PDB file of C-alpha atoms in Angstrom:
ATOM      1  CA  MET W   1      24.743 -10.602  49.223  1.00 38.00           C
ATOM      2  CA  PRO W   2      24.519 -13.773  46.473  1.00 44.00           C
ATOM      3  CA  SER W   3      21.944 -13.282  43.749  1.00 48.00           C
ATOM      4  CA  GLU W   4      18.657 -14.710  44.087  1.00 54.00           C
ATOM      5  CA  ALA W   5      17.401 -14.678  40.877  1.00 57.00           C
ATOM      6  CA  PRO W   6      15.970 -18.102  39.471  1.00 65.00           C
ATOM      7  CA  ALA W   7      19.081 -20.391  37.915  1.00 68.00           C
ATOM      8  CA  ARG W   8      17.516 -19.932  34.303  1.00 70.00           C
ATOM      9  CA  CYS W   9      17.706 -16.161  34.605  1.00 71.00           C
ATOM     10  CA  ALA W  10      20.929 -15.808  36.103  1.00 66.00           C
ATOM     11  CA  ALA W  11      22.453 -17.977  33.224  1.00 67.00           C
ATOM     12  CA  CYS W  12      20.411 -16.140  30.493  1.00 72.00           C
ATOM     13  CA  ALA W  13      22.713 -14.860  27.756  1.00 67.00           C
ATOM     14  CA  ALA W  14      20.116 -12.302  26.686  1.00 68.00           C
ATOM     15  CA  ARG W  15      19.350 -11.277  30.246  1.00 64.00           C
ATOM     16  CA  ASN W  16      21.210  -7.867  30.048  1.00 67.00           C
ATOM     17  CA  ARG W  17      19.618  -6.779  26.705  1.00 67.00           C
ATOM     18  CA  ALA W  18      15.941  -8.247  27.580  1.00 67.00           C
ATOM     19  CA  LEU W  19      12.964  -6.884  29.650  1.00 67.00           C
ATOM     20  CA  CYS W  20      14.844  -8.537  32.546  1.00 71.00           C
ATOM     21  CA  ALA W  21      17.652  -6.259  32.327  1.00 66.00           C
ATOM     22  CA  GLY W  22      18.244  -4.192  35.754  1.00 64.00           C
ATOM     23  CA  LEU W  23      15.280  -5.908  37.691  1.00 72.00           C
ATOM     24  CA  ALA W  24      15.743  -6.752  41.379  1.00 74.00           C
ATOM     25  CA  ASP W  25      15.679 -10.393  42.092  1.00 76.00           C
ATOM     26  CA  ARG W  26      12.340  -9.967  43.530  1.00 78.00           C
ATOM     27  CA  GLU W  27      10.617  -8.838  40.229  1.00 76.00           C
ATOM     28  CA  LEU W  28      12.603 -11.715  38.281  1.00 78.00           C
ATOM     29  CA  ALA W  29      11.239 -14.126  40.690  1.00 81.00           C
ATOM     30  CA  ALA W  30       7.700 -12.651  39.928  1.00 82.00           C
ATOM     31  CA  LEU W  31       8.192 -13.000  36.189  1.00 80.00           C
ATOM     32  CA  HIS W  32       9.852 -16.392  36.499  1.00 81.00           C
ATOM     33  CA  ALA W  33       6.752 -17.682  38.511  1.00 86.00           C
ATOM     34  CA  ILE W  34       4.463 -17.001  35.640  1.00 88.00           C
ATOM     35  CA  GLY W  35       6.764 -18.037  32.726  1.00 86.00           C
ATOM     36  CA  ARG W  36       7.945 -21.254  30.987  1.00 89.00           C
ATOM     37  CA  ARG W  37      10.714 -22.203  28.359  1.00 90.00           C
ATOM     38  CA  ARG W  38       9.258 -22.643  24.822  1.00 93.00           C
ATOM     39  CA  VAL W  39      11.630 -23.585  21.925  1.00 95.00           C
ATOM     40  CA  LEU W  40      10.312 -23.013  18.457  1.00 96.00           C
ATOM     41  CA  SER W  41      11.505 -24.967  15.347  1.00 94.00           C
ATOM     42  CA  ALA W  42      12.353 -22.891  12.349  1.00 89.00           C
ATOM     43  CA  GLY W  43       9.128 -22.092  10.572  1.00 89.00           C
ATOM     44  CA  GLN W  44       6.979 -22.531  13.673  1.00 95.00           C
ATOM     45  CA  VAL W  45       4.567 -19.606  14.662  1.00 95.00           C
ATOM     46  CA  LEU W  46       4.328 -18.081  17.828  1.00 95.00           C
ATOM     47  CA  THR W  47       1.104 -15.832  17.228  1.00 93.00           C
ATOM     48  CA  TRP W  48      -1.124 -15.569  14.046  1.00 94.00           C
ATOM     49  CA  ALA W  49      -2.220 -11.994  13.047  1.00 91.00           C
ATOM     50  CA  GLY W  50      -5.785 -11.520  14.148  1.00 91.00           C
ATOM     51  CA  ASP W  51      -5.988 -14.352  16.695  1.00 94.00           C
ATOM     52  CA  PRO W  52      -6.614 -13.821  20.408  1.00 94.00           C
ATOM     53  CA  ALA W  53      -3.188 -12.506  21.853  1.00 90.00           C
ATOM     54  CA  ILE W  54      -2.553 -15.332  24.451  1.00 93.00           C
ATOM     55  CA  VAL W  55       1.198 -15.165  25.129  1.00 93.00           C
ATOM     56  CA  CYS W  56       4.220 -12.903  24.874  1.00 89.00           C
ATOM     57  CA  GLY W  57       7.960 -13.552  25.535  1.00 88.00           C
ATOM     58  CA  ASN W  58      11.479 -12.688  25.691  1.00 87.00           C
ATOM     59  CA  LEU W  59      13.640 -14.047  22.820  1.00 91.00           C
ATOM     60  CA  VAL W  60      16.501 -15.672  24.491  1.00 88.00           C
ATOM     61  CA  SER W  61      18.452 -16.993  21.246  1.00 86.00           C
ATOM     62  CA  GLY W  62      17.663 -17.454  17.542  1.00 87.00           C
ATOM     63  CA  LEU W  63      15.739 -15.121  15.487  1.00 87.00           C
ATOM     64  CA  LEU W  64      11.930 -14.382  15.036  1.00 90.00           C
ATOM     65  CA  LYS W  65      10.240 -12.499  12.043  1.00 87.00           C
ATOM     66  CA  VAL W  66       7.372 -10.390  12.308  1.00 86.00           C
ATOM     67  CA  ALA W  67       4.982 -10.630   9.349  1.00 83.00           C
ATOM     68  CA  ARG W  68       2.091  -8.747   8.004  1.00 81.00           C
ATOM     69  CA  GLN W  69      -0.650  -9.431   5.578  1.00 76.00           C
ATOM     70  CA  GLU W  70      -0.885  -6.510   2.869  1.00 72.00           C
ATOM     71  CA  ALA W  71      -4.012  -5.532   1.245  1.00 73.00           C
ATOM     72  CA  ASP W  72      -3.184  -7.307  -2.089  1.00 75.00           C
ATOM     73  CA  GLY W  73      -2.880 -10.432  -0.143  1.00 72.00           C
ATOM     74  CA  ARG W  74       1.182 -10.481  -0.066  1.00 71.00           C
ATOM     75  CA  THR W  75       2.735 -11.304   3.333  1.00 72.00           C
ATOM     76  CA  GLN W  76       5.351  -8.638   3.932  1.00 73.00           C
ATOM     77  CA  ILE W  77       8.263  -9.292   6.621  1.00 76.00           C
ATOM     78  CA  VAL W  78       8.112  -5.907   8.618  1.00 75.00           C
ATOM     79  CA  GLY W  79      10.928  -6.600  11.155  1.00 78.00           C
ATOM     80  CA  LEU W  80      13.035  -9.011  12.665  1.00 83.00           C
ATOM     81  CA  LEU W  81      13.423  -9.813  16.367  1.00 86.00           C
ATOM     82  CA  PHE W  82      16.672 -10.812  18.030  1.00 85.00           C
ATOM     83  CA  PRO W  83      17.994 -11.956  21.399  1.00 84.00           C
ATOM     84  CA  GLY W  84      16.945  -9.741  23.990  1.00 82.00           C
ATOM     85  CA  ASP W  85      13.830  -8.353  22.192  1.00 85.00           C
ATOM     86  CA  PHE W  86      10.225  -8.727  23.361  1.00 85.00           C
ATOM     87  CA  ALA W  87       7.774 -10.605  21.170  1.00 88.00           C
ATOM     88  CA  GLY W  88       4.041  -9.570  21.588  1.00 86.00           C
ATOM     89  CA  ASP W  89       2.249  -6.884  23.261  1.00 83.00           C
ATOM     90  CA  PRO W  90       1.144  -7.893  26.987  1.00 81.00           C
ATOM     91  CA  PHE W  91      -1.626  -4.990  26.635  1.00 82.00           C
ATOM     92  CA  ASP W  92      -3.351  -5.787  23.209  1.00 86.00           C
ATOM     93  CA  THR W  93      -5.963  -8.610  23.397  1.00 90.00           C
ATOM     94  CA  ARG W  94      -5.576  -9.347  19.510  1.00 91.00           C
ATOM     95  CA  ALA W  95      -2.190 -10.272  17.884  1.00 90.00           C
ATOM     96  CA  THR W  96      -1.451  -7.500  15.009  1.00 86.00           C
ATOM     97  CA  ASP W  97       1.246  -9.390  13.287  1.00 88.00           C
ATOM     98  CA  THR W  98       2.318 -12.851  12.785  1.00 92.00           C
ATOM     99  CA  ILE W  99       5.406 -13.817  14.583  1.00 93.00           C
ATOM    100  CA  ALA W 100       7.275 -16.781  13.526  1.00 93.00           C
ATOM    101  CA  ALA W 101      10.680 -18.422  13.875  1.00 92.00           C
ATOM    102  CA  LEU W 102      13.438 -17.797  11.221  1.00 86.00           C
ATOM    103  CA  THR W 103      15.813 -20.117  13.042  1.00 86.00           C
ATOM    104  CA  GLU W 104      15.485 -22.381  16.065  1.00 90.00           C
ATOM    105  CA  ALA W 105      14.297 -19.921  18.906  1.00 92.00           C
ATOM    106  CA  ASP W 106      14.480 -20.186  22.809  1.00 92.00           C
ATOM    107  CA  LEU W 107      11.934 -17.918  24.369  1.00 92.00           C
ATOM    108  CA  CYS W 108      10.760 -17.201  28.024  1.00 90.00           C
ATOM    109  CA  ILE W 109       6.745 -17.458  27.357  1.00 92.00           C
ATOM    110  CA  TYR W 110       4.574 -15.460  29.630  1.00 91.00           C
ATOM    111  CA  PRO W 111       0.603 -15.619  29.645  1.00 93.00           C
ATOM    112  CA  ARG W 112      -0.347 -12.112  28.252  1.00 90.00           C
ATOM    113  CA  GLU W 113      -3.085 -11.672  31.067  1.00 90.00           C
ATOM    114  CA  ALA W 114      -0.714 -12.827  33.740  1.00 89.00           C
ATOM    115  CA  LEU W 115       2.004 -10.677  32.457  1.00 86.00           C
ATOM    116  CA  ALA W 116      -0.187  -7.635  32.246  1.00 85.00           C
ATOM    117  CA  ARG W 117      -1.018  -8.100  36.027  1.00 86.00           C
ATOM    118  CA  THR W 118       2.583  -8.696  36.998  1.00 84.00           C
ATOM    119  CA  LEU W 119       3.907  -5.626  35.336  1.00 81.00           C
ATOM    120  CA  GLU W 120       1.131  -3.429  37.210  1.00 82.00           C
ATOM    121  CA  GLN W 121       2.431  -4.857  40.259  1.00 83.00           C
ATOM    122  CA  HIS W 122       6.058  -4.129  39.434  1.00 78.00           C
ATOM    123  CA  PRO W 123       6.283  -0.687  37.947  1.00 79.00           C
ATOM    124  CA  ALA W 124      10.347  -1.083  37.199  1.00 73.00           C
ATOM    125  CA  ALA W 125       9.482  -4.172  34.999  1.00 74.00           C
ATOM    126  CA  GLU W 126       6.761  -2.060  33.222  1.00 75.00           C
ATOM    127  CA  ARG W 127       9.133   0.809  32.529  1.00 76.00           C
ATOM    128  CA  LEU W 128      11.781  -1.568  31.188  1.00 72.00           C
ATOM    129  CA  LEU W 129       9.206  -3.338  28.850  1.00 74.00           C
ATOM    130  CA  LEU W 130       8.119   0.258  27.584  1.00 73.00           C
ATOM    131  CA  ARG W 131      11.667   0.947  26.819  1.00 72.00           C
ATOM    132  CA  ARG W 132      12.275  -2.587  25.208  1.00 69.00           C
ATOM    133  CA  THR W 133       9.438  -2.268  23.111  1.00 69.00           C
ATOM    134  CA  LEU W 134      10.372   1.138  21.901  1.00 66.00           C
ATOM    135  CA  ALA W 135      13.889   0.124  20.958  1.00 66.00           C
ATOM    136  CA  THR W 136      12.697  -3.033  19.040  1.00 64.00           C
ATOM    137  CA  LEU W 137       9.982  -0.751  17.209  1.00 62.00           C
ATOM    138  CA  THR W 138      12.940   1.861  16.184  1.00 62.00           C
ATOM    139  CA  ALA W 139      14.968  -0.991  14.928  1.00 62.00           C
ATOM    140  CA  ALA W 140      11.989  -2.458  12.890  1.00 58.00           C
ATOM    141  CA  ARG W 141      11.279   1.068  11.526  1.00 55.00           C
ATOM    142  CA  ARG W 142      15.019   1.535  10.430  1.00 58.00           C
ATOM    143  CA  ALA W 143      15.017  -1.892   8.582  1.00 58.00           C
ATOM    144  CA  LEU W 144      11.562  -1.697   7.044  1.00 54.00           C
ATOM    145  CA  PRO W 145      12.554   0.482   4.020  1.00 51.00           C
ATOM    146  CA  MET W 146      15.461  -2.070   3.454  1.00 56.00           C
ATOM    147  CA  LEU W 147      12.997  -5.138   3.761  1.00 56.00           C
ATOM    148  CA  ALA W 148      10.209  -3.548   1.720  1.00 56.00           C
ATOM    149  CA  HIS W 149      11.726  -1.045  -0.783  1.00 57.00           C
ATOM    150  CA  ALA W 150      15.495  -1.188  -1.476  1.00 73.00           C
ATOM    151  CA  ARG W 151      17.334  -2.800  -4.319  1.00 87.00           C
ATOM    152  CA  ALA W 152      18.536  -6.381  -3.745  1.00 90.00           C
ATOM    153  CA  GLU W 153      22.125  -5.358  -3.366  1.00 93.00           C
ATOM    154  CA  ALA W 154      21.147  -2.713  -0.778  1.00 90.00           C
ATOM    155  CA  ARG W 155      19.041  -5.107   1.150  1.00 89.00           C
ATOM    156  CA  VAL W 156      21.831  -7.732   1.465  1.00 92.00           C
ATOM    157  CA  ALA W 157      24.598  -4.813   2.545  1.00 92.00           C
ATOM    158  CA  ALA W 158      22.270  -3.398   5.015  1.00 87.00           C
ATOM    159  CA  PHE W 159      21.391  -6.956   6.544  1.00 88.00           C
ATOM    160  CA  LEU W 160      25.297  -7.672   7.027  1.00 91.00           C
ATOM    161  CA  LEU W 161      25.867  -4.452   8.533  1.00 89.00           C
ATOM    162  CA  ASP W 162      22.824  -4.832  11.056  1.00 84.00           C
ATOM    163  CA  MET W 163      23.939  -8.415  11.884  1.00 86.00           C
ATOM    164  CA  ALA W 164      27.353  -7.114  12.899  1.00 88.00           C
ATOM    165  CA  TYR W 165      25.793  -4.429  14.944  1.00 83.00           C
ATOM    166  CA  ARG W 166      23.716  -6.995  16.654  1.00 78.00           C
ATOM    167  CA  ALA W 167      26.538  -8.798  17.262  1.00 79.00           C
ATOM    168  CA  GLU W 168      28.467  -6.001  18.762  1.00 78.00           C
ATOM    169  CA  VAL W 169      31.460  -6.681  16.419  1.00 83.00           C
ATOM    170  CA  SER W 170      33.638  -3.741  15.740  1.00 82.00           C
ATOM    171  CA  GLY W 171      36.070  -3.601  13.009  1.00 83.00           C
ATOM    172  CA  ASP W 172      36.729  -6.269  10.942  1.00 87.00           C
ATOM    173  CA  ARG W 173      36.697  -8.999  13.717  1.00 91.00           C
ATOM    174  CA  PRO W 174      35.196 -12.260  12.541  1.00 92.00           C
ATOM    175  CA  PHE W 175      31.562 -13.110  13.631  1.00 90.00           C
ATOM    176  CA  VAL W 176      29.300 -15.986  12.563  1.00 90.00           C
ATOM    177  CA  LEU W 177      26.034 -15.007  10.861  1.00 88.00           C
ATOM    178  CA  PRO W 178      23.036 -16.425  13.063  1.00 80.00           C
ATOM    179  CA  LEU W 179      21.033 -17.613  10.083  1.00 81.00           C
ATOM    180  CA  SER W 180      21.512 -19.486   6.652  1.00 85.00           C
ATOM    181  CA  ARG W 181      21.338 -17.894   3.217  1.00 88.00           C
ATOM    182  CA  GLY W 182      17.871 -19.546   2.872  1.00 86.00           C
ATOM    183  CA  ALA W 183      16.650 -17.670   6.002  1.00 83.00           C
ATOM    184  CA  MET W 184      18.403 -14.520   4.733  1.00 85.00           C
ATOM    185  CA  ALA W 185      16.566 -14.645   1.565  1.00 87.00           C
ATOM    186  CA  GLU W 186      13.213 -15.035   3.544  1.00 80.00           C
ATOM    187  CA  ALA W 187      13.877 -12.381   5.817  1.00 79.00           C
ATOM    188  CA  LEU W 188      14.913  -9.919   2.901  1.00 83.00           C
ATOM    189  CA  GLY W 189      12.132 -11.170   0.384  1.00 81.00           C
ATOM    190  CA  LEU W 190      14.626 -12.272  -2.285  1.00 87.00           C
ATOM    191  CA  ALA W 191      15.351 -15.560  -3.657  1.00 92.00           C
ATOM    192  CA  ILE W 192      18.655 -17.365  -2.292  1.00 94.00           C
ATOM    193  CA  GLU W 193      20.266 -17.475  -5.555  1.00 96.00           C
ATOM    194  CA  THR W 194      20.069 -13.480  -5.363  1.00 95.00           C
ATOM    195  CA  VAL W 195      21.451 -13.364  -1.743  1.00 94.00           C
ATOM    196  CA  SER W 196      24.232 -15.671  -2.549  1.00 95.00           C
ATOM    197  CA  ARG W 197      25.115 -13.751  -5.849  1.00 96.00           C
ATOM    198  CA  HIS W 198      25.474 -10.307  -3.671  1.00 96.00           C
ATOM    199  CA  ILE W 199      27.450 -11.858  -0.995  1.00 96.00           C
ATOM    200  CA  THR W 200      29.868 -13.487  -3.628  1.00 96.00           C
ATOM    201  CA  GLY W 201      30.221  -9.975  -5.183  1.00 96.00           C
ATOM    202  CA  PHE W 202      30.967  -8.306  -1.956  1.00 96.00           C
ATOM    203  CA  ARG W 203      33.641 -11.169  -1.232  1.00 96.00           C
ATOM    204  CA  ASP W 204      35.081 -10.626  -4.946  1.00 97.00           C
ATOM    205  CA  ASP W 205      35.130  -6.640  -4.217  1.00 96.00           C
ATOM    206  CA  GLY W 206      37.030  -7.023  -1.133  1.00 96.00           C
ATOM    207  CA  LEU W 207      34.168  -5.883   0.965  1.00 96.00           C
ATOM    208  CA  ILE W 208      33.876  -8.913   3.086  1.00 96.00           C
ATOM    209  CA  ALA W 209      35.664 -12.299   3.829  1.00 96.00           C
ATOM    210  CA  LEU W 210      34.027 -15.649   4.449  1.00 95.00           C
ATOM    211  CA  SER W 211      35.023 -18.799   6.297  1.00 92.00           C
ATOM    212  CA  GLY W 212      33.123 -22.016   6.569  1.00 87.00           C
ATOM    213  CA  LEU W 213      29.140 -21.664   6.172  1.00 84.00           C
ATOM    214  CA  ARG W 214      28.343 -18.588   8.068  1.00 90.00           C
ATOM    215  CA  GLY W 215      31.754 -17.148   9.355  1.00 93.00           C
ATOM    216  CA  ILE W 216      32.123 -13.595   7.908  1.00 95.00           C
ATOM    217  CA  ARG W 217      34.317 -10.586   8.370  1.00 95.00           C
ATOM    218  CA  LEU W 218      33.212  -7.002   7.240  1.00 96.00           C
ATOM    219  CA  LEU W 219      36.628  -5.530   5.671  1.00 95.00           C
ATOM    220  CA  ASP W 220      35.249  -2.404   4.252  1.00 95.00           C
ATOM    221  CA  ARG W 221      32.179  -1.079   6.491  1.00 94.00           C
ATOM    222  CA  VAL W 222      32.249   2.370   4.657  1.00 94.00           C
ATOM    223  CA  ALA W 223      31.890   0.665   0.947  1.00 95.00           C
ATOM    224  CA  LEU W 224      29.243  -1.602   2.495  1.00 93.00           C
ATOM    225  CA  ALA W 225      27.436   1.319   3.834  1.00 91.00           C
ATOM    226  CA  ARG W 226      27.576   2.996   0.731  1.00 92.00           C
ATOM    227  CA  ARG W 227      26.239  -0.361  -1.120  1.00 92.00           C
ATOM    228  CA  SER W 228      23.301  -0.356   1.322  1.00 86.00           C
ATOM    229  CA  GLY W 229      22.244   2.920   0.119  1.00 76.00           C
TER     230      GLY W 229
END
C-alpha cells in the first residue's frame, strides 16, 4: 500500500531520526495537521528562558544551541541540537532554557498545547518523543563537561569527533562541518582565533585533513580522542 504520509514528511531528511520515526501515516498526519514549517536565521531565538512555552519543534536541518543563564550573569551553552532532535518540552508551561539558531535552521513547529493533546491521543508518538528527549538529554550531558570545563584543545577535539559521529561518518571518510569556525567558537565558548589555532594544530600533527572552507577528514581518531581528554 502506498504511503499516505504528508509530502513534507515523506521527503524529510530527518524523519528517521526525529519524533516522527516509526509513526504510522495516521499519526504523522495528526502531527502534520497542527504543525507548520519555520526557518530561523543564524542567531534567531526560538524560545527565551523564563517566557511562556508556546511552541515546540522537530529540527529538520541546521543546528540550535541551548543556553542557560548562570547565577553570576554569564550565559552558558549547555547543549546543541542536531537534525532529528526535539526542541522544547510540550508538557512544561514555561521555557527553562533559551534555544537559538547557530546556523540557518529548518524546523517543524507545533503549538505546545495542541501537541500535548495530540500526544495524549497517539500514545506511540508520545513514547517516541520520550525516547528522543532522553537521547537528546544523554547527548547534552555527555557534551556538558566539554562545553563548560575542558581545556580549549580538548573542546575542539571532542567537538570534531562528535560532528563525525552525528554525520555517521566512519574511518577517515571526508565530511562537511555543518557550521563555520565562528559558530564553532560560539558553541564551545572560545574565541574564533583559538578554534582556528587548534584546528590548524591538529592538521599539522596529522590528525585531520582539511579541504575548502568546511571539508574535513579525521585521519587519527585515537589520537584525537586522547586530545579530547
